[in-house]
Short mmCIF file of C-alpha atoms in Angstrom, two decimals:
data_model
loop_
_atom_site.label_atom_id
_atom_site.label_comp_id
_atom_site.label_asym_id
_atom_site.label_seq_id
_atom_site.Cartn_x
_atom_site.Cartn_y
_atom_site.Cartn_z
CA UNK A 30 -63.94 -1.09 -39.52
CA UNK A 31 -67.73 -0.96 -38.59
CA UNK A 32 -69.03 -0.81 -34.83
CA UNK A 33 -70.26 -4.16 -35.64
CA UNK A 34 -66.86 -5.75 -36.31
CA UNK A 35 -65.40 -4.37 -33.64
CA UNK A 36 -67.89 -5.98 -31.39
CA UNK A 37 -67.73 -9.79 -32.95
CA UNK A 38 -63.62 -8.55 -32.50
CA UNK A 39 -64.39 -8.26 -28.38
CA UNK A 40 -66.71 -11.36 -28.31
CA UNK A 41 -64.14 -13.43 -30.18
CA UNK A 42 -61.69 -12.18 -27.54
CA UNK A 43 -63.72 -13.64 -24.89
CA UNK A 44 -64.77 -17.08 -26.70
CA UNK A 45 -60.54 -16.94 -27.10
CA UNK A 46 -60.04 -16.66 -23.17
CA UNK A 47 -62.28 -18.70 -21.97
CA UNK A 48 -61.30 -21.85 -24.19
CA UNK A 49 -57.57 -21.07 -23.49
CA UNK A 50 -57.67 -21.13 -20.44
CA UNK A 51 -60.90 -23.84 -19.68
CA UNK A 52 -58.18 -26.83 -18.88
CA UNK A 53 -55.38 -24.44 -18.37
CA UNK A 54 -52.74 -24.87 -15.18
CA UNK A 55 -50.46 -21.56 -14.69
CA UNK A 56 -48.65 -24.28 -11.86
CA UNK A 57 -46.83 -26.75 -14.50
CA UNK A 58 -43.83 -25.98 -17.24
CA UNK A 59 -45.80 -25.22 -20.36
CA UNK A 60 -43.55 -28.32 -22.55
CA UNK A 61 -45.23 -30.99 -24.83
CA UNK A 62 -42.22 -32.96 -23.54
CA UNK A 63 -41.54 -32.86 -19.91
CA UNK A 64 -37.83 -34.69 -20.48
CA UNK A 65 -37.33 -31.33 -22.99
CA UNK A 66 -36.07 -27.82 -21.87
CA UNK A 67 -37.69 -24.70 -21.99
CA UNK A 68 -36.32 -22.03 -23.77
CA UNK A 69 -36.72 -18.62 -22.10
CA UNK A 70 -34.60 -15.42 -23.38
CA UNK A 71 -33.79 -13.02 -21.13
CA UNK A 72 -32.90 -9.13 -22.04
CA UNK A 73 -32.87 -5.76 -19.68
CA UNK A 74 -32.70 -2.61 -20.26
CA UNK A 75 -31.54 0.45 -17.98
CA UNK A 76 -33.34 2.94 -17.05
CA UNK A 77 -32.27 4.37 -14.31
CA UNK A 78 -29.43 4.56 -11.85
CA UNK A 79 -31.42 5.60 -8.34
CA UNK A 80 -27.85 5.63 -5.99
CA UNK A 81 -25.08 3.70 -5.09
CA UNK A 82 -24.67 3.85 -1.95
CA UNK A 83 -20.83 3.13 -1.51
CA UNK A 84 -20.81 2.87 2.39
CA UNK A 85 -23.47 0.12 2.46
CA UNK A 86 -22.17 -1.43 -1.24
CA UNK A 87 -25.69 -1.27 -2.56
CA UNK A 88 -26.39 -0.38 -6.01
CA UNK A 89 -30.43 1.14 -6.69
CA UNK A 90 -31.37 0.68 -10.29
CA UNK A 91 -34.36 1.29 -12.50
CA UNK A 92 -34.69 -1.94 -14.80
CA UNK A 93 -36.86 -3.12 -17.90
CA UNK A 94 -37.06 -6.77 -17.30
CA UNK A 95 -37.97 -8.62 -20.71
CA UNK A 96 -38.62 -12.39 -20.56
CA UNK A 97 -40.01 -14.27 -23.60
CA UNK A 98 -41.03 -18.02 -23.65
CA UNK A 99 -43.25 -20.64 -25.42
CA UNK A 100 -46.46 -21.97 -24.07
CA UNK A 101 -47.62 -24.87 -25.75
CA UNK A 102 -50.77 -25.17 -24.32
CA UNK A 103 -51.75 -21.48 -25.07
CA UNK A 104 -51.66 -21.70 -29.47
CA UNK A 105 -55.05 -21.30 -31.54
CA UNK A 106 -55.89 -20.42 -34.98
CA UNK A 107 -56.50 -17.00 -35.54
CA UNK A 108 -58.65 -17.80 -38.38
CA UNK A 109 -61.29 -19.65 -36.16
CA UNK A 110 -61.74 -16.16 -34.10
CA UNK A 111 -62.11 -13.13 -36.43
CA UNK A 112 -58.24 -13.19 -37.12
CA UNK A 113 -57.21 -12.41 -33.47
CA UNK A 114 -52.94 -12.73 -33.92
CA UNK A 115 -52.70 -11.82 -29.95
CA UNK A 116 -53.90 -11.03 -26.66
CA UNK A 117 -52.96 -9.04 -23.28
CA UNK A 118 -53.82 -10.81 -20.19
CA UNK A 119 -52.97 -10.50 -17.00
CA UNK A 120 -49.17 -12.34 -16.03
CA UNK A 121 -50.78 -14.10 -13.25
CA UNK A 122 -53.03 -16.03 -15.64
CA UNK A 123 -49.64 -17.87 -17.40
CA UNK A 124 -47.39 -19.85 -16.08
CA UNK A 125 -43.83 -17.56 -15.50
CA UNK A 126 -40.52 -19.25 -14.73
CA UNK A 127 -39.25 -17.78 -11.16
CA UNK A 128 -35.94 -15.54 -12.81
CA UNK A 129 -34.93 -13.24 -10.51
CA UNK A 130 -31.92 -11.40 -9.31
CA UNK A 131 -30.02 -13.82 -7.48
CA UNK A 132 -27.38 -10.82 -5.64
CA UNK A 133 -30.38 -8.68 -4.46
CA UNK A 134 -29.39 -6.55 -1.65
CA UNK A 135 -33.48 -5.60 -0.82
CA UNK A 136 -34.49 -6.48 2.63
CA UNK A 137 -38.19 -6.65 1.28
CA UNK A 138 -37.16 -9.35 -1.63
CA UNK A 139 -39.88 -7.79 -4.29
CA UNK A 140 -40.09 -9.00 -7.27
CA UNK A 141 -41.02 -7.69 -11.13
CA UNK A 142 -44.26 -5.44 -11.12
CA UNK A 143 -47.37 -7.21 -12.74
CA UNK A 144 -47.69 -6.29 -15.31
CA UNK A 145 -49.79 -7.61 -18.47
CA UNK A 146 -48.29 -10.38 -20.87
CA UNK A 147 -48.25 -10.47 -24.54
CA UNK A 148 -49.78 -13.71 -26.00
CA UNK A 149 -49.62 -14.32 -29.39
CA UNK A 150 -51.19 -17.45 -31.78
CA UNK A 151 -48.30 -19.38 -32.12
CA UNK A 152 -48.05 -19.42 -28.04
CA UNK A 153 -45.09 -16.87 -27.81
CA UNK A 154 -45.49 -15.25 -24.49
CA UNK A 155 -43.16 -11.75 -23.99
CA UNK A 156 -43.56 -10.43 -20.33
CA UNK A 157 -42.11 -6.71 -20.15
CA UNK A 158 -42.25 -5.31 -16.41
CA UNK A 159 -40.29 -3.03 -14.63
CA UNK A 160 -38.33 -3.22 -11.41
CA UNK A 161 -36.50 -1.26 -8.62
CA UNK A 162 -33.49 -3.61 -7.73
CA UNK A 163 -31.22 -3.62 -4.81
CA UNK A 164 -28.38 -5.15 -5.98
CA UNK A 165 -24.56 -6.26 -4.35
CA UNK A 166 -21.78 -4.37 -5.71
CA UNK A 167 -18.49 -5.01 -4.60
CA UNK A 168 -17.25 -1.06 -4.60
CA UNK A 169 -13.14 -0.08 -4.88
CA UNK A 170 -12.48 3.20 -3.46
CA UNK A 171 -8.79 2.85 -4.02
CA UNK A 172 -8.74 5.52 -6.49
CA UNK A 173 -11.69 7.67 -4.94
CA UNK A 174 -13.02 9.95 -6.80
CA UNK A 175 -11.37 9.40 -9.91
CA UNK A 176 -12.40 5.85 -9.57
CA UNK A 177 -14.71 3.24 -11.74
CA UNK A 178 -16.95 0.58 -10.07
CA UNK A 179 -18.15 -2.72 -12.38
CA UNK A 180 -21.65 -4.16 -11.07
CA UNK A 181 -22.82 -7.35 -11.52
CA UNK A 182 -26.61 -8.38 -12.50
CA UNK A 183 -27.23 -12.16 -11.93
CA UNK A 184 -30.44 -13.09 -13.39
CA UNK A 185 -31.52 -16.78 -13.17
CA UNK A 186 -34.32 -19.39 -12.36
CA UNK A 187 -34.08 -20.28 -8.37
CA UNK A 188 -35.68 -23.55 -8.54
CA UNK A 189 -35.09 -25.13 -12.51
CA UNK A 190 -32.34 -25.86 -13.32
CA UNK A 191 -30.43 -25.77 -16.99
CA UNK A 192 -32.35 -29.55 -17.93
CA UNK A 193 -35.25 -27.46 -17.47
CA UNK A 194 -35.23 -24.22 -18.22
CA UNK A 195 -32.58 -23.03 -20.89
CA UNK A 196 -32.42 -19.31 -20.01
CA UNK A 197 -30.13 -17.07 -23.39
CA UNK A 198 -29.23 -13.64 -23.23
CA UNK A 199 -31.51 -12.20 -25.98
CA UNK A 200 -28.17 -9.52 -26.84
CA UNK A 201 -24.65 -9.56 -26.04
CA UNK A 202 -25.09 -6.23 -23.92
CA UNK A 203 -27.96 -4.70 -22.23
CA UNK A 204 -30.10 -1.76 -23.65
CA UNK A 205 -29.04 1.82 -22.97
CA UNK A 206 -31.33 3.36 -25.23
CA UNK A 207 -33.58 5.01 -22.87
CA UNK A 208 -31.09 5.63 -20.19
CA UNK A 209 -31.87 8.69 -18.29
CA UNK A 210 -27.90 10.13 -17.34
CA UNK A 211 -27.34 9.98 -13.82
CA UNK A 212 -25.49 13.38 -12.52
CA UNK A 213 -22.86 11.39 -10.10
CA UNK A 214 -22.04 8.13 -13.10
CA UNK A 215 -21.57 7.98 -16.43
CA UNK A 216 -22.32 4.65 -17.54
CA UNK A 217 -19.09 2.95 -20.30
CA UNK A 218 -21.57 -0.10 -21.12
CA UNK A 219 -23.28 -3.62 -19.89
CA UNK A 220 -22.06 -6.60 -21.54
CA UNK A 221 -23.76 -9.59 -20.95
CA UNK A 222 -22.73 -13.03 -20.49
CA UNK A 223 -24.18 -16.48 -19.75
CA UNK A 224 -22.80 -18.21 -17.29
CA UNK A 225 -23.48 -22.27 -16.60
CA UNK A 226 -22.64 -22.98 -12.71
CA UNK A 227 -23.19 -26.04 -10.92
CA UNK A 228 -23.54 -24.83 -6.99
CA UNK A 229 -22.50 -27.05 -3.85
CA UNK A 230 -26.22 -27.89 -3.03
CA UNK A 231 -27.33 -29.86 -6.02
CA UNK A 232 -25.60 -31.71 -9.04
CA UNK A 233 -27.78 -30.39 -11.87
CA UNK A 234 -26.09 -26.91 -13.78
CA UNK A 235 -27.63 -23.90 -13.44
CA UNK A 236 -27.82 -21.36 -15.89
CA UNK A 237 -28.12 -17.69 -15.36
CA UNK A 238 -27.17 -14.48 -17.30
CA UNK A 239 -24.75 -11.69 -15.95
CA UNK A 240 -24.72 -8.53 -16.83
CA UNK A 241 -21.58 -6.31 -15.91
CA UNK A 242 -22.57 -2.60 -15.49
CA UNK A 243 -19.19 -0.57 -16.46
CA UNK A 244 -19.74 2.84 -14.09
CA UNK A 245 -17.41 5.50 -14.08
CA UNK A 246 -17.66 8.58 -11.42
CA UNK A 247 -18.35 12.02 -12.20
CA UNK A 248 -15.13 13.84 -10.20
CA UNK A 249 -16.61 17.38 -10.57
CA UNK A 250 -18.12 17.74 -7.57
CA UNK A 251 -15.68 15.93 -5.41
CA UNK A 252 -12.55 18.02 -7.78
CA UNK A 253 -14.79 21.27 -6.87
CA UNK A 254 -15.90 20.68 -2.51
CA UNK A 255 -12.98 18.34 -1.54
CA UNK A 256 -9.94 18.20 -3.51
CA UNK A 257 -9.48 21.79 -4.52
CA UNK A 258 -9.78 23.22 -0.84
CA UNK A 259 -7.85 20.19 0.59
CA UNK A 260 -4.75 22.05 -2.10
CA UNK A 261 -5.53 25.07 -1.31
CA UNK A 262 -5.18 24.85 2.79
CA UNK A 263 -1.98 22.71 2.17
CA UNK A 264 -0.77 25.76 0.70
CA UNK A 265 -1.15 27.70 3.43
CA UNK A 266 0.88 25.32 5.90
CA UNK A 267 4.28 26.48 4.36
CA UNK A 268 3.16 30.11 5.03
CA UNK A 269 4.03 29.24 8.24
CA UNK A 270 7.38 29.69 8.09
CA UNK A 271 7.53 32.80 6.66
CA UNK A 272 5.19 35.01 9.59
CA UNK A 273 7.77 37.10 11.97
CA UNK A 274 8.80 34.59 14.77
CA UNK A 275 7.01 37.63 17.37
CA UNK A 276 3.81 37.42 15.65
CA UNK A 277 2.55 34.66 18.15
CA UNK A 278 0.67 33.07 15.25
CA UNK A 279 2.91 30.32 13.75
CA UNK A 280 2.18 27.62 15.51
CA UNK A 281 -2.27 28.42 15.63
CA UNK A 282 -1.66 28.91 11.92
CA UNK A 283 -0.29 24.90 11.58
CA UNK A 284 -2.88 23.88 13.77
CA UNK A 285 -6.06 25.88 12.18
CA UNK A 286 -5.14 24.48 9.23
CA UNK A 287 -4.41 21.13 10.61
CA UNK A 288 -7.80 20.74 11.92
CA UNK A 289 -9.19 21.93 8.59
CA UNK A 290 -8.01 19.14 7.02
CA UNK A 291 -9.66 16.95 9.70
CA UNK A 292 -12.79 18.21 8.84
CA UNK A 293 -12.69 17.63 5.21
CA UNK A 294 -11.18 13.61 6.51
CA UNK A 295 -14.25 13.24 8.36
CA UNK A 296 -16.61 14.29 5.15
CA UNK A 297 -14.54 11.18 3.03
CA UNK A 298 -15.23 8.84 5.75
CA UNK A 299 -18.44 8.81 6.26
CA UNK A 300 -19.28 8.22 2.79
CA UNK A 301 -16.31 5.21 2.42
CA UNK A 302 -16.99 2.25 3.16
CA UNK A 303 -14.78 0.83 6.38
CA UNK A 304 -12.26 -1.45 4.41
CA UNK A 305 -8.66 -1.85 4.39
CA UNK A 306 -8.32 0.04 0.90
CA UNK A 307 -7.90 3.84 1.48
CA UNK A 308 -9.49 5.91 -1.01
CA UNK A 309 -6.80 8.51 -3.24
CA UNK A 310 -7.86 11.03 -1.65
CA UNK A 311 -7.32 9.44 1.59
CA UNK A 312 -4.03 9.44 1.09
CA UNK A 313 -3.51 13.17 -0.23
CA UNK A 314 -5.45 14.00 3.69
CA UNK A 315 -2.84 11.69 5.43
CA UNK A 316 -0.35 12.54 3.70
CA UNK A 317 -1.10 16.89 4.24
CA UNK A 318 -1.75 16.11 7.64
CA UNK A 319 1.74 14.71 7.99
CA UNK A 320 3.41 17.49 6.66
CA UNK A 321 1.70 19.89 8.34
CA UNK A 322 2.23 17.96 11.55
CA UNK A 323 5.79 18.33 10.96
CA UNK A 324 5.77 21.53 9.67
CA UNK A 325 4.41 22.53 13.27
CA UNK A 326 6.79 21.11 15.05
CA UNK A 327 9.17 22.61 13.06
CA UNK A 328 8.24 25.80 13.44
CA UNK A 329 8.13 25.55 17.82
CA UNK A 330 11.80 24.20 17.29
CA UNK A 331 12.81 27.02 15.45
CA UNK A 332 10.93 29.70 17.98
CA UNK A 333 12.91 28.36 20.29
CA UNK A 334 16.44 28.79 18.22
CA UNK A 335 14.52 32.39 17.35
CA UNK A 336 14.14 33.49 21.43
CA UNK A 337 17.59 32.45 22.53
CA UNK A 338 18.19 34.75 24.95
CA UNK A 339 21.39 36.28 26.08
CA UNK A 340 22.57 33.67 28.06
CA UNK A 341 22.95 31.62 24.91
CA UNK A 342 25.69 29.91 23.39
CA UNK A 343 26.98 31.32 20.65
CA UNK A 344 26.53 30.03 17.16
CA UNK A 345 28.85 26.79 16.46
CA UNK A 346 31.09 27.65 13.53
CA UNK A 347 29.29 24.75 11.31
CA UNK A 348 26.19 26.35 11.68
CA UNK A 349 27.60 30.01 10.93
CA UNK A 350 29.20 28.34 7.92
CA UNK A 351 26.72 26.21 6.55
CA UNK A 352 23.65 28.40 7.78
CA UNK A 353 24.49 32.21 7.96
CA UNK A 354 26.79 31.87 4.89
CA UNK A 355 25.39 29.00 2.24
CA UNK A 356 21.81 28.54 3.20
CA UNK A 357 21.22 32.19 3.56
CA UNK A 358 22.49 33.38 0.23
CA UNK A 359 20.56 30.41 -1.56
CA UNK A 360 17.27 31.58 0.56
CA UNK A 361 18.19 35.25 -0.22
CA UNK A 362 17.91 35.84 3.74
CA UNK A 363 19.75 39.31 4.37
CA UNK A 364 19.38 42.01 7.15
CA UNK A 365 18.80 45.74 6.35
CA UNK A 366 21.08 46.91 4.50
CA UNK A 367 22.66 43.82 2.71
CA UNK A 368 22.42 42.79 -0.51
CA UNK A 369 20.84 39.45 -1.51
CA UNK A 370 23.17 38.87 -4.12
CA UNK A 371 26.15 39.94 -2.77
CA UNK A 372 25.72 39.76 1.38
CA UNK A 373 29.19 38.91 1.94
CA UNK A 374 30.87 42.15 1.17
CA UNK A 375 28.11 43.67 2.60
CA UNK A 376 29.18 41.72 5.79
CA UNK A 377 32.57 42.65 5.66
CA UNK A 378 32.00 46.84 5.18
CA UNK A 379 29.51 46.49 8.37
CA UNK A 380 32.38 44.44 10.11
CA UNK A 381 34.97 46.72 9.26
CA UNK A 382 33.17 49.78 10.89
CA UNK A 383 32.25 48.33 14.02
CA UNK A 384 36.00 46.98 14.16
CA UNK A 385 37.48 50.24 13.88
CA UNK A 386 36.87 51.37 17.12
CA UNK A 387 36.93 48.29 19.07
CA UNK A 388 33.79 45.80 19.74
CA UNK A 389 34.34 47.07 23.70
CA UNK A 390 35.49 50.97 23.31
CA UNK A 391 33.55 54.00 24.11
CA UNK A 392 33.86 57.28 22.32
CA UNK A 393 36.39 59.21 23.70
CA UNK A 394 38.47 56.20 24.80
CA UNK A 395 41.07 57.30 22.52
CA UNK A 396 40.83 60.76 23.11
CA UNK A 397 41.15 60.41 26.89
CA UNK A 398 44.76 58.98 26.57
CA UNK A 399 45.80 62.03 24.27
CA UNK A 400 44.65 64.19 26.68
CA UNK A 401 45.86 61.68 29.79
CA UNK A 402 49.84 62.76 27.66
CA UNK A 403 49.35 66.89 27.95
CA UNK A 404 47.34 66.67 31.49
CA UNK A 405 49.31 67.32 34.59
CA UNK A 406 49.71 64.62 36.94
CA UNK A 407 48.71 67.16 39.98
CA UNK A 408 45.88 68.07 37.80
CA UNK A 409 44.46 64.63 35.86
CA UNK A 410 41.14 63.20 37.18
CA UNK A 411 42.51 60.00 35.36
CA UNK A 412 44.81 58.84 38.45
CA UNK A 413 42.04 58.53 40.98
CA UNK A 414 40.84 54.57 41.54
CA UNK A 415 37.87 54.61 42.02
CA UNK A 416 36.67 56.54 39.15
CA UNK A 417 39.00 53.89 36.93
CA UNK A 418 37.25 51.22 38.17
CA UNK A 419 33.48 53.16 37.70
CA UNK A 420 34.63 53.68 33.79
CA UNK A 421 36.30 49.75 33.94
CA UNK A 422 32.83 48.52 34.57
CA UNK A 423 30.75 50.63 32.83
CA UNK A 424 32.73 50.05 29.52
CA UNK A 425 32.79 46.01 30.47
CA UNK A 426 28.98 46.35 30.86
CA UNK A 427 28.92 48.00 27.38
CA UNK A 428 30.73 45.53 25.93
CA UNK A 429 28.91 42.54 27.52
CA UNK A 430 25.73 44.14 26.49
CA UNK A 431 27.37 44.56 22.22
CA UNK A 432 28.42 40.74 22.87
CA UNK A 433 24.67 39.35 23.79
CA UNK A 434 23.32 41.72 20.86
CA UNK A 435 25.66 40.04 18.43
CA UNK A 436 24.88 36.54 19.71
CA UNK A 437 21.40 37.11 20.01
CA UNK A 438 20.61 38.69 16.45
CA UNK A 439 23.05 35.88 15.21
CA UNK A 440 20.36 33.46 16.11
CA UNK A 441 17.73 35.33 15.28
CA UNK A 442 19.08 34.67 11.80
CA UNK A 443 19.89 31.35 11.88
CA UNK A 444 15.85 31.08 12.73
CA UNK A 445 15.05 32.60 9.71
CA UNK A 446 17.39 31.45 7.55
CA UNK A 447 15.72 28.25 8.65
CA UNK A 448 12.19 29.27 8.54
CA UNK A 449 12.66 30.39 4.87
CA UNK A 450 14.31 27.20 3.87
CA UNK A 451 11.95 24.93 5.05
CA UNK A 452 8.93 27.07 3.69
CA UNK A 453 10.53 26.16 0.62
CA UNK A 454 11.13 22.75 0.96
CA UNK A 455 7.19 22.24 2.28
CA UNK A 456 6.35 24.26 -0.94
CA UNK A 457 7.65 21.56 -3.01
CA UNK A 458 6.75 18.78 -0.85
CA UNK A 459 2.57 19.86 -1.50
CA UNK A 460 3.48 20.70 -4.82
CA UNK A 461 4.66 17.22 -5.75
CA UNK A 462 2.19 15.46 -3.42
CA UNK A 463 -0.60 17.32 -5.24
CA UNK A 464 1.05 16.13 -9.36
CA UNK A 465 1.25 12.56 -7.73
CA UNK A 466 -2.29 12.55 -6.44
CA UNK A 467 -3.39 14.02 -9.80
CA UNK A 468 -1.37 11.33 -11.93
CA UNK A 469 -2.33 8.35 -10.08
CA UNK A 470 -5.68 9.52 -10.75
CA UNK A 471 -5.19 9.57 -14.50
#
């Protein structure tokens, strides 16, 4: 094309402007029939997901707003100037119908940007302008953060309603084509559907088109900074049990680890929302922190079976049946010496020698009334009183003092007997607690 067409091209464009819009009025419904709707279709495409902000229920989103409509005051023959099919003007020049998001969440209310608008002969007008929305979303945490969220997208006209404007989804779902993936969601899909409501306020229906934005959370991160160290301190709670009772670090073991767990309760929180549903995860804290609760107060009851002193009673015969006997050999809980598979007969050989001179004799006891038989009574240092009651006491003292050894090691025993069956049972307990989190999750 010459330099000389393309200039009768721009002044046909003007001539075109300037008698389209010499009697035009952007304030009235562009209809030949005022008693007729107007049909305007309606179709947006995502961009962008900025944030959801799941505390506040807010959902930030990058939109492509397309809105398409006929003017028919705006047609001319694009014969009578130089063949000129369409134009790009300025929106603000046309009349627009008011559609907008109907649950924006903004505090500043903006609208669409303003952008141009495509005019073509037959009056066709297609407005394309992008927008940063605010939007409500009502978010469920319940499964947090293996959960999925659904958004809703109300577009509609605020003050025409459906006998005026006719708004139509332009597709049954909106357009993910140029998406940009978002590193916390991965978006399943946006149907769209038109709705027909007739509100409270007035008895004409109002149409509006929803679209439904299907999110599902990317549980990486959370799997990676929450869950996984949340696991792995629970597994340290049972470990508990099995430190030596004179360690002196038992019970600041339970409570480190108990105020761990705080900490990573206090991270969830602040990002939840305040609402009566508590997030998975939630649950799995609660839950630990429960156990280990218990688990500490476990562990100061059996400190205190472990430092009975010797002014103890001794064990009740339940508990040396039941504890020493059945709970020890399924433990594997044996003293130096035994055998964990057979402790019993090791029991009984260690029995029989300290039987076989008497739980209360001294060496020599024996030996002294041998000797008391072939002694001379002028001669024997055995007759004299006093010294009978000196070796009377000592040897009571010496038994005494075998009795309160017995007694005390006895519990001793039953303490870790105890301590090894309930870091067992706590095992399990965060090992099924952790495959229940996991499969509500899935």
């Amino acid at each position: 094309v010459s330099p000389g067409c393309r200039g009768a091209q721009g002044r046909f464009a003007y001539k075109l402007l300037h008698d389209l819009f010499a009697n035009y009025s952007s304030a009235l419904r562009p209809v030949e029939d005022t008693d007729r709707a107007l049909n305007v279709t309606l179709q947006v495409t995502l961009s962008q997901i900025i944030d959801m902000d799941e505390r506040n229920q807010v959902l930030t989103s990058y939109l492509w707003v397309r809105q398409t409509w006929l003017d028919a005051h705006l047609t001319w023959d694009k014969d009578g100037y130089g063949g000129i099919d369409s134009i790009r003007i300025p929106s603000s020049y046309v009349w627009r119908p008011d559609i907008i998001l109907y649950n924006n969440a903004d505090e500043h209310f903006g609208g669409s940007m303003e952008t141009n608008v495509v005019l073509r002969s037959d009056g066709h007008i297609m407005w394309d302008s992008p927008a940063i929305t605010k939007s409500s979303c009502k978010v469920d945490v319940s499964y947090f953060p293996f959960d999925g969220q659904q958004c809703r997208l109300t577009f509609g006209s605020w003050t025409y309603n459906g006998n005026q404007i006719d708004l139509r989804n332009q597709l049954d779902t909106g357009d993910l084509t140029d998406f940009v993936e978002n590193v916390e969601w991965e978006v399943l899909g946006m149907p769209a559907t038109r709705n027909v409501i007739t509100y409270g306020c007035c008895s004409e229906p109002y149409p509006d088109v929803t679209y439904t934005l299907l999110l599902r959370r990317r549980a990486s991160f959370y799997i990676f900074n929450l869950l996984l160290p949340c696991i792995m301190v629970s597994f340290l709670a049972p470990l508990g049990f099995y430190l030596p009772a004179d360690s002196g670090e038992k019970v600041s073991l339970g409570v480190t680890v108990l105020l761990a767990l705080t900490v990573f309760q206090l991270l969830v929180a602040e990002s939840m929302p305040p609402s009566e549903s508590v997030p998975l995860i939630g649950k799995y804290y609660i839950a630990t922190m429960t156990m280990i609760t218990a688990s500490t107060a476990l562990t100061i009851f059996i400190m205190n079976v472990h430092h009975c002193g010797p002014g103890a009673r001794p064990v009740p015969p339940w508990a040396r049946r039941l504890i020493l006997h059945h709970m020890a050999r399924l433990c594997c809980v044996y003293e130096v010496g035994e055998s964990c598979k057979s402790p019993q007969r090791a029991l009984g050989r260690r029995a029989g020698v300290g039987d076989a001179g008497g739980p209360g004799e001294s060496p020599g006891e024996g030996q002294v009334g041998t000797e008391v038989g072939g002694c001379p009574w002028d001669h024997c240092l055995c007759h004299h009183d006093a010294l009978l009651r000196n070796v009377g006491y000592i040897a009571g003292c010496f038994r005494r003092h075998r009795a309160n050894q017995r007694r005390t090691g006895e519990w001793k025993k039953v303490a870790k007997v105890m301590d090894r069956f309930f870091m067992w049972v706590f095992f399990l307990m965060v090992f099924l607690m952790s495959v229940l989190v996991l499969g509500n999750a899935a």
